[in-house]
PDB file of C-alpha atoms and ligand atoms in Angstrom:
ATOM      1  CA  UNK A 209     -27.355-117.040  13.198  1.00 50.00           C
ATOM      2  CA  UNK A 210     -30.731-117.649  11.173  1.00 54.00           C
ATOM      3  CA  UNK A 211     -34.236-119.137  12.956  1.00 57.00           C
ATOM      4  CA  UNK A 212     -33.479-122.390  11.229  1.00 49.00           C
ATOM      5  CA  UNK A 213     -30.045-122.958  13.345  1.00 46.00           C
ATOM      6  CA  UNK A 214     -31.823-122.081  16.637  1.00 55.00           C
ATOM      7  CA  UNK A 215     -34.795-124.167  16.473  1.00 55.00           C
ATOM      8  CA  UNK A 216     -32.354-126.705  15.443  1.00 41.00           C
ATOM      9  CA  UNK A 217     -30.018-126.643  18.392  1.00 54.00           C
ATOM     10  CA  UNK A 218     -32.603-125.763  20.955  1.00 54.00           C
ATOM     11  CA  UNK A 219     -34.504-128.785  19.660  1.00 52.00           C
ATOM     12  CA  UNK A 220     -31.929-131.267  20.255  1.00 43.00           C
ATOM     13  CA  UNK A 221     -30.836-129.846  23.575  1.00 53.00           C
ATOM     14  CA  UNK A 222     -34.705-128.709  25.307  1.00 53.00           C
ATOM     15  CA  UNK A 223     -36.789-131.871  23.440  1.00 46.00           C
ATOM     16  CA  UNK A 224     -39.682-131.473  25.596  1.00 47.00           C
ATOM     17  CA  UNK A 225     -40.434-127.468  25.454  1.00 47.00           C
ATOM     18  CA  UNK A 226     -41.725-125.484  28.086  1.00 45.00           C
ATOM     19  CA  UNK A 227     -44.801-127.858  28.575  1.00 42.00           C
ATOM     20  CA  UNK A 228     -42.742-129.416  30.681  1.00 42.00           C
ATOM     21  CA  UNK A 229     -42.372-126.788  33.258  1.00 49.00           C
ATOM     22  CA  UNK A 230     -43.500-127.577  36.602  1.00 61.00           C
ATOM     23  CA  UNK A 231     -46.217-125.471  38.645  1.00 57.00           C
ATOM     24  CA  UNK A 232     -44.091-123.719  40.960  1.00 87.00           C
ATOM     25  CA  UNK A 233     -45.195-121.569  44.347  1.00 94.00           C
ATOM     26  CA  UNK A 234     -46.348-118.275  43.761  1.00 94.00           C
ATOM     27  CA  UNK A 235     -44.066-116.559  45.617  1.00 92.00           C
ATOM     28  CA  UNK A 236     -45.032-112.775  47.084  1.00 93.00           C
ATOM     29  CA  UNK A 237     -48.165-113.015  47.344  1.00 97.00           C
ATOM     30  CA  UNK A 238     -50.131-110.358  49.325  1.00 98.00           C
ATOM     31  CA  UNK A 239     -54.116-110.621  50.250  1.00 98.00           C
ATOM     32  CA  UNK A 240     -56.734-107.593  52.084  1.00 98.00           C
ATOM     33  CA  UNK A 241     -60.281-107.688  53.388  1.00 98.00           C
ATOM     34  CA  UNK A 242     -63.638-106.800  54.029  1.00 98.00           C
ATOM     35  CA  UNK A 243     -63.673-108.287  56.734  1.00 98.00           C
ATOM     36  CA  UNK A 244     -61.114-106.632  59.507  1.00 98.00           C
ATOM     37  CA  UNK A 245     -59.262-108.073  62.266  1.00 98.00           C
ATOM     38  CA  UNK A 246     -59.869-110.497  65.637  1.00 97.00           C
ATOM     39  CA  UNK A 247     -57.713-110.920  68.593  1.00 96.00           C
ATOM     40  CA  UNK A 248     -54.568-108.873  66.775  1.00 97.00           C
ATOM     41  CA  UNK A 249     -54.830-110.881  64.222  1.00 98.00           C
ATOM     42  CA  UNK A 250     -53.534-109.790  60.265  1.00 98.00           C
ATOM     43  CA  UNK A 251     -55.276-110.878  57.041  1.00 98.00           C
ATOM     44  CA  UNK A 252     -51.086-110.666  55.985  1.00 98.00           C
ATOM     45  CA  UNK A 253     -50.569-113.767  58.334  1.00 98.00           C
ATOM     46  CA  UNK A 254     -52.574-116.341  55.741  1.00 98.00           C
ATOM     47  CA  UNK A 255     -50.096-115.565  53.596  1.00 98.00           C
ATOM     48  CA  UNK A 256     -46.786-115.444  54.538  1.00 98.00           C
ATOM     49  CA  UNK A 257     -45.861-118.020  55.077  1.00 98.00           C
ATOM     50  CA  UNK A 258     -46.068-117.543  59.102  1.00 98.00           C
ATOM     51  CA  UNK A 259     -46.684-120.776  61.640  1.00 98.00           C
ATOM     52  CA  UNK A 260     -45.044-122.233  58.209  1.00 98.00           C
ATOM     53  CA  UNK A 261     -41.461-124.350  58.353  1.00 98.00           C
ATOM     54  CA  UNK A 262     -38.806-121.815  58.770  1.00 98.00           C
ATOM     55  CA  UNK A 263     -42.282-118.987  58.610  1.00 98.00           C
ATOM     56  CA  UNK A 264     -41.528-119.649  54.859  1.00 98.00           C
ATOM     57  CA  UNK A 265     -44.689-119.804  52.210  1.00 98.00           C
ATOM     58  CA  UNK A 266     -44.903-123.346  50.706  1.00 97.00           C
ATOM     59  CA  UNK A 267     -47.048-125.368  48.773  1.00 97.00           C
ATOM     60  CA  UNK A 268     -46.581-128.023  51.688  1.00 97.00           C
ATOM     61  CA  UNK A 269     -45.338-128.236  55.577  1.00 98.00           C
ATOM     62  CA  UNK A 270     -47.533-128.468  58.997  1.00 98.00           C
ATOM     63  CA  UNK A 271     -48.947-125.169  60.034  1.00 98.00           C
ATOM     64  CA  UNK A 272     -47.829-124.769  63.650  1.00 98.00           C
ATOM     65  CA  UNK A 273     -50.344-123.876  66.946  1.00 98.00           C
ATOM     66  CA  UNK A 274     -51.765-120.578  66.088  1.00 98.00           C
ATOM     67  CA  UNK A 275     -51.049-117.718  67.720  1.00 98.00           C
ATOM     68  CA  UNK A 276     -51.841-113.937  66.571  1.00 98.00           C
ATOM     69  CA  UNK A 277     -48.867-113.249  64.531  1.00 98.00           C
ATOM     70  CA  UNK A 278     -49.551-116.564  62.460  1.00 98.00           C
ATOM     71  CA  UNK A 279     -52.938-116.867  61.732  1.00 98.00           C
ATOM     72  CA  UNK A 280     -56.470-114.815  60.447  1.00 98.00           C
ATOM     73  CA  UNK A 281     -59.419-114.529  62.348  1.00 98.00           C
ATOM     74  CA  UNK A 282     -61.355-111.720  60.877  1.00 98.00           C
ATOM     75  CA  UNK A 283     -64.411-109.442  62.664  1.00 97.00           C
ATOM     76  CA  UNK A 284     -67.264-109.925  60.728  1.00 97.00           C
ATOM     77  CA  UNK A 285     -68.653-113.684  59.612  1.00 96.00           C
ATOM     78  CA  UNK A 286     -69.143-113.417  56.098  1.00 96.00           C
ATOM     79  CA  UNK A 287     -67.247-110.965  53.301  1.00 98.00           C
ATOM     80  CA  UNK A 288     -64.355-111.163  50.889  1.00 98.00           C
ATOM     81  CA  UNK A 289     -59.788-112.039  50.612  1.00 98.00           C
ATOM     82  CA  UNK A 290     -58.515-110.065  47.642  1.00 98.00           C
ATOM     83  CA  UNK A 291     -54.729-112.309  46.720  1.00 98.00           C
ATOM     84  CA  UNK A 292     -52.823-110.095  44.016  1.00 98.00           C
ATOM     85  CA  UNK A 293     -50.994-112.208  42.107  1.00 96.00           C
ATOM     86  CA  UNK A 294     -47.941-109.295  41.322  1.00 92.00           C
ATOM     87  CA  UNK A 295     -48.033-111.314  37.734  1.00 92.00           C
ATOM     88  CA  UNK A 296     -50.202-112.765  35.374  1.00 95.00           C
ATOM     89  CA  UNK A 297     -50.261-117.192  35.960  1.00 95.00           C
ATOM     90  CA  UNK A 298     -51.535-120.153  34.892  1.00 94.00           C
ATOM     91  CA  UNK A 299     -53.650-121.003  38.582  1.00 96.00           C
ATOM     92  CA  UNK A 300     -52.384-125.056  38.931  1.00 95.00           C
ATOM     93  CA  UNK A 301     -53.567-125.287  42.359  1.00 96.00           C
ATOM     94  CA  UNK A 302     -54.108-124.134  45.895  1.00 97.00           C
ATOM     95  CA  UNK A 303     -53.082-125.163  49.433  1.00 98.00           C
ATOM     96  CA  UNK A 304     -55.489-124.397  51.996  1.00 98.00           C
ATOM     97  CA  UNK A 305     -54.422-124.728  56.082  1.00 98.00           C
ATOM     98  CA  UNK A 306     -57.380-123.978  57.479  1.00 98.00           C
ATOM     99  CA  UNK A 307     -58.351-121.868  60.934  1.00 98.00           C
ATOM    100  CA  UNK A 308     -56.057-124.144  63.330  1.00 98.00           C
ATOM    101  CA  UNK A 309     -57.377-122.343  66.715  1.00 96.00           C
ATOM    102  CA  UNK A 310     -60.847-122.299  67.318  1.00 97.00           C
ATOM    103  CA  UNK A 311     -62.562-124.688  64.956  1.00 97.00           C
ATOM    104  CA  UNK A 312     -66.433-123.183  64.311  1.00 98.00           C
ATOM    105  CA  UNK A 313     -63.731-120.307  63.116  1.00 98.00           C
ATOM    106  CA  UNK A 314     -62.848-122.162  60.307  1.00 98.00           C
ATOM    107  CA  UNK A 315     -64.297-120.989  56.584  1.00 98.00           C
ATOM    108  CA  UNK A 316     -66.529-123.479  55.076  1.00 98.00           C
ATOM    109  CA  UNK A 317     -68.494-122.700  52.225  1.00 98.00           C
ATOM    110  CA  UNK A 318     -67.202-119.958  49.764  1.00 98.00           C
ATOM    111  CA  UNK A 319     -66.482-118.837  45.912  1.00 98.00           C
ATOM    112  CA  UNK A 320     -63.272-118.022  44.417  1.00 98.00           C
ATOM    113  CA  UNK A 321     -63.288-115.805  41.173  1.00 98.00           C
ATOM    114  CA  UNK A 322     -60.501-114.370  39.400  1.00 98.00           C
ATOM    115  CA  UNK A 323     -59.686-111.297  37.768  1.00 98.00           C
ATOM    116  CA  UNK A 324     -57.152-110.224  35.191  1.00 97.00           C
ATOM    117  CA  UNK A 325     -57.297-106.738  36.762  1.00 96.00           C
ATOM    118  CA  UNK A 326     -57.547-106.605  39.791  1.00 95.00           C
ATOM    119  CA  UNK A 327     -61.012-104.633  39.719  1.00 96.00           C
ATOM    120  CA  UNK A 328     -63.344-107.703  37.346  1.00 98.00           C
ATOM    121  CA  UNK A 329     -63.791-110.961  38.707  1.00 98.00           C
ATOM    122  CA  UNK A 330     -65.785-114.157  36.860  1.00 98.00           C
ATOM    123  CA  UNK A 331     -65.884-117.279  39.368  1.00 97.00           C
ATOM    124  CA  UNK A 332     -63.294-120.062  38.673  1.00 96.00           C
ATOM    125  CA  UNK A 333     -64.650-123.162  37.773  1.00 89.00           C
ATOM    126  CA  UNK A 334     -63.780-126.757  38.791  1.00 90.00           C
ATOM    127  CA  UNK A 335     -62.499-123.977  42.583  1.00 96.00           C
ATOM    128  CA  UNK A 336     -63.551-126.156  46.043  1.00 96.00           C
ATOM    129  CA  UNK A 337     -66.203-124.677  47.641  1.00 97.00           C
ATOM    130  CA  UNK A 338     -66.744-126.538  50.721  1.00 98.00           C
ATOM    131  CA  UNK A 339     -63.143-125.945  52.344  1.00 98.00           C
ATOM    132  CA  UNK A 340     -62.465-129.061  55.681  1.00 96.00           C
ATOM    133  CA  UNK A 341     -62.886-127.233  59.685  1.00 98.00           C
ATOM    134  CA  UNK A 342     -59.170-127.546  61.560  1.00 97.00           C
ATOM    135  CA  UNK A 343     -58.650-129.364  64.083  1.00 97.00           C
ATOM    136  CA  UNK A 344     -59.289-127.728  67.800  1.00 97.00           C
ATOM    137  CA  UNK A 345     -55.581-125.336  69.020  1.00 97.00           C
ATOM    138  CA  UNK A 346     -52.966-128.005  66.494  1.00 97.00           C
ATOM    139  CA  UNK A 347     -50.938-128.271  64.469  1.00 98.00           C
ATOM    140  CA  UNK A 348     -52.285-128.281  60.614  1.00 98.00           C
ATOM    141  CA  UNK A 349     -51.558-129.851  57.344  1.00 98.00           C
ATOM    142  CA  UNK A 350     -52.602-128.052  54.318  1.00 98.00           C
ATOM    143  CA  UNK A 351     -55.494-129.680  51.726  1.00 97.00           C
ATOM    144  CA  UNK A 352     -54.513-128.925  48.298  1.00 97.00           C
ATOM    145  CA  UNK A 353     -57.070-128.387  45.271  1.00 97.00           C
ATOM    146  CA  UNK A 354     -56.390-128.782  42.184  1.00 95.00           C
ATOM    147  CA  UNK A 355     -57.367-125.492  39.820  1.00 95.00           C
ATOM    148  CA  UNK A 356     -58.273-125.459  36.172  1.00 89.00           C
ATOM    149  CA  UNK A 357     -55.715-123.403  34.889  1.00 88.00           C
ATOM    150  CA  UNK A 358     -57.114-120.228  34.208  1.00 95.00           C
ATOM    151  CA  UNK A 359     -54.877-117.004  34.176  1.00 96.00           C
ATOM    152  CA  UNK A 360     -55.119-114.608  36.428  1.00 98.00           C
ATOM    153  CA  UNK A 361     -52.870-111.323  37.966  1.00 97.00           C
ATOM    154  CA  UNK A 362     -55.752-111.111  41.552  1.00 98.00           C
ATOM    155  CA  UNK A 363     -57.767-114.058  43.220  1.00 98.00           C
ATOM    156  CA  UNK A 364     -60.836-112.971  45.657  1.00 98.00           C
ATOM    157  CA  UNK A 365     -62.077-116.001  48.121  1.00 98.00           C
ATOM    158  CA  UNK A 366     -65.791-114.938  49.128  1.00 98.00           C
ATOM    159  CA  UNK A 367     -66.209-116.079  52.552  1.00 98.00           C
ATOM    160  CA  UNK A 368     -70.022-117.114  52.733  1.00 98.00           C
ATOM    161  CA  UNK A 369     -70.326-118.847  55.996  1.00 98.00           C
ATOM    162  CA  UNK A 370     -67.736-121.035  58.534  1.00 98.00           C
ATOM    163  CA  UNK A 371     -67.808-123.743  61.213  1.00 98.00           C
ATOM    164  CA  UNK A 372     -70.696-122.505  63.592  1.00 98.00           C
ATOM    165  CA  UNK A 373     -69.157-119.162  64.796  1.00 98.00           C
ATOM    166  CA  UNK A 374     -70.755-116.193  64.950  1.00 97.00           C
ATOM    167  CA  UNK A 375     -68.300-113.641  64.338  1.00 97.00           C
ATOM    168  CA  UNK A 376     -65.552-114.425  63.003  1.00 98.00           C
ATOM    169  CA  UNK A 377     -63.646-116.804  60.330  1.00 98.00           C
ATOM    170  CA  UNK A 378     -60.527-117.467  59.103  1.00 98.00           C
ATOM    171  CA  UNK A 379     -57.081-119.576  57.727  1.00 98.00           C
ATOM    172  CA  UNK A 380     -53.807-120.323  59.184  1.00 98.00           C
ATOM    173  CA  UNK A 381     -52.668-119.850  55.706  1.00 98.00           C
ATOM    174  CA  UNK A 382     -53.335-119.725  51.644  1.00 98.00           C
ATOM    175  CA  UNK A 383     -50.603-120.469  48.776  1.00 98.00           C
ATOM    176  CA  UNK A 384     -50.976-120.634  45.447  1.00 98.00           C
ATOM    177  CA  UNK A 385     -49.914-122.865  42.780  1.00 97.00           C
ATOM    178  CA  UNK A 386     -49.589-121.546  39.499  1.00 94.00           C
ATOM    179  CA  UNK A 387     -47.126-120.841  36.153  1.00 91.00           C
ATOM    180  CA  UNK A 388     -46.035-116.827  35.286  1.00 92.00           C
ATOM    181  CA  UNK A 389     -47.515-116.179  32.112  1.00 93.00           C
ATOM    182  CA  UNK A 390     -43.938-114.888  29.971  1.00 91.00           C
ATOM    183  CA  UNK A 391     -43.407-111.420  29.264  1.00 83.00           C
ATOM    184  CA  UNK A 392     -41.415-111.352  26.135  1.00 87.00           C
ATOM    185  CA  UNK A 393     -40.894-107.758  24.296  1.00 84.00           C
ATOM    186  CA  UNK A 394     -42.998-107.267  20.856  1.00 85.00           C
ATOM    187  CA  UNK A 395     -40.448-107.043  18.877  1.00 83.00           C
ATOM    188  CA  UNK A 396     -38.249-109.502  19.268  1.00 84.00           C
ATOM    189  CA  UNK A 397     -34.647-109.535  16.740  1.00 87.00           C
ATOM    190  CA  UNK A 398     -30.741-110.139  17.283  1.00 89.00           C
ATOM    191  CA  UNK A 399     -30.592-107.689  19.825  1.00 89.00           C
ATOM    192  CA  UNK A 400     -33.113-109.205  22.447  1.00 90.00           C
ATOM    193  CA  UNK A 401     -31.328-112.053  21.439  1.00 90.00           C
ATOM    194  CA  UNK A 402     -27.407-109.788  22.467  1.00 93.00           C
ATOM    195  CA  UNK A 403     -30.077-109.258  25.602  1.00 90.00           C
ATOM    196  CA  UNK A 404     -30.445-112.680  26.423  1.00 94.00           C
ATOM    197  CA  UNK A 405     -27.008-113.526  25.757  1.00 95.00           C
ATOM    198  CA  UNK A 406     -25.693-110.845  28.246  1.00 96.00           C
ATOM    199  CA  UNK A 407     -27.512-112.298  31.164  1.00 96.00           C
ATOM    200  CA  UNK A 408     -27.466-115.665  30.018  1.00 97.00           C
ATOM    201  CA  UNK A 409     -26.958-118.616  33.265  1.00 96.00           C
ATOM    202  CA  UNK A 410     -27.109-116.307  35.704  1.00 96.00           C
ATOM    203  CA  UNK A 411     -29.348-117.245  38.642  1.00 96.00           C
ATOM    204  CA  UNK A 412     -29.873-113.955  40.287  1.00 96.00           C
ATOM    205  CA  UNK A 413     -33.291-112.660  38.744  1.00 94.00           C
ATOM    206  CA  UNK A 414     -35.338-111.443  40.894  1.00 90.00           C
ATOM    207  CA  UNK A 415     -38.775-108.591  41.174  1.00 86.00           C
ATOM    208  CA  UNK A 416     -35.160-106.041  42.862  1.00 91.00           C
ATOM    209  CA  UNK A 417     -33.034-106.374  39.316  1.00 94.00           C
ATOM    210  CA  UNK A 418     -36.210-105.896  37.355  1.00 90.00           C
ATOM    211  CA  UNK A 419     -35.790-110.574  36.739  1.00 92.00           C
ATOM    212  CA  UNK A 420     -32.417-109.744  34.853  1.00 95.00           C
ATOM    213  CA  UNK A 421     -33.575-106.678  32.589  1.00 93.00           C
ATOM    214  CA  UNK A 422     -36.291-109.114  31.790  1.00 92.00           C
ATOM    215  CA  UNK A 423     -34.161-112.165  29.863  1.00 95.00           C
ATOM    216  CA  UNK A 424     -36.073-114.267  32.576  1.00 94.00           C
ATOM    217  CA  UNK A 425     -38.918-114.712  31.213  1.00 92.00           C
ATOM    218  CA  UNK A 426     -40.481-116.671  32.680  1.00 88.00           C
ATOM    219  CA  UNK A 427     -39.707-115.366  35.822  1.00 88.00           C
ATOM    220  CA  UNK A 428     -37.819-118.797  37.102  1.00 86.00           C
ATOM    221  CA  UNK A 429     -34.901-117.490  38.533  1.00 91.00           C
ATOM    222  CA  UNK A 430     -32.394-118.062  36.255  1.00 95.00           C
ATOM    223  CA  UNK A 431     -31.341-116.692  32.690  1.00 96.00           C
ATOM    224  CA  UNK A 432     -31.551-120.282  30.890  1.00 94.00           C
ATOM    225  CA  UNK A 433     -32.844-123.071  28.340  1.00 92.00           C
ATOM    226  CA  UNK A 434     -36.401-121.878  29.140  1.00 89.00           C
ATOM    227  CA  UNK A 435     -36.332-118.769  28.554  1.00 92.00           C
ATOM    228  CA  UNK A 436     -34.291-119.343  24.884  1.00 91.00           C
ATOM    229  CA  UNK A 437     -37.354-121.985  24.846  1.00 88.00           C
ATOM    230  CA  UNK A 438     -39.978-118.967  25.366  1.00 89.00           C
ATOM    231  CA  UNK A 439     -37.919-116.720  22.750  1.00 90.00           C
ATOM    232  CA  UNK A 440     -37.279-118.579  19.813  1.00 87.00           C
ATOM    233  CA  UNK A 441     -41.634-120.212  20.572  1.00 85.00           C
ATOM    234  CA  UNK A 442     -42.228-115.941  20.399  1.00 84.00           C
ATOM    235  CA  UNK A 443     -39.743-115.118  17.030  1.00 84.00           C
ATOM    236  CA  UNK A 444     -41.842-117.599  15.191  1.00 81.00           C
ATOM    237  CA  UNK A 445     -45.449-117.203  16.217  1.00 77.00           C
TER     238      UNK A 445
HETATM  239 CA1   CA B 223     -49.781-118.823  58.720  1.00 74.34          CA
HETATM  240 CA1   CA B 224     -36.632-118.379  33.110  1.00 74.34          CA
END
């Protein structure tokens, strides 16, 4: 099958191309901080979905009443949180659930930075610099902010001020919305097409099976028409 035939088939059955991809929750984000933790909380509690419906990461939903196992209050007022996305993503948005215990702890003035190596960070334009105060000991809904679509493997949040607490800043949850930047092999040939065919139609692709042996190029969980599209596009470039 030559390229023209593939393009013809592709155009017929999938006219929208990858531009039609929906933005998605970035799964499996982890967080570290230089601000320590207070009250038995952990910075992990703001990325693991704790307190959200089903205790599962999501971009929407109400965060439950705070406890030491589902929120983070830092040991220092100022500092940074580094989010590791575990892959390269186009960042489209972020959902933020403010700290919902003592609401003087809520982070207020911040700066967002991005990195593609986890070491060198540059400021992210158009990201929110003033965050809302949460409620006093009550469930809390998220505020969603659009981000400018920059590429990043890591995001750093520098916290400059809170809503009045002398020694602690925090959040209930932060989740990112982004599109995984597809990873294709350096040389596309018919063997790669055969490789894609071998995994075709499977929807069991996870990090545990290297995303179906690498055939799930966009890490969507399935080997499908979008992966074929990405393969053809890369082949033609
Ligand atoms: Ca949480
Ligand atoms: Ca896929």
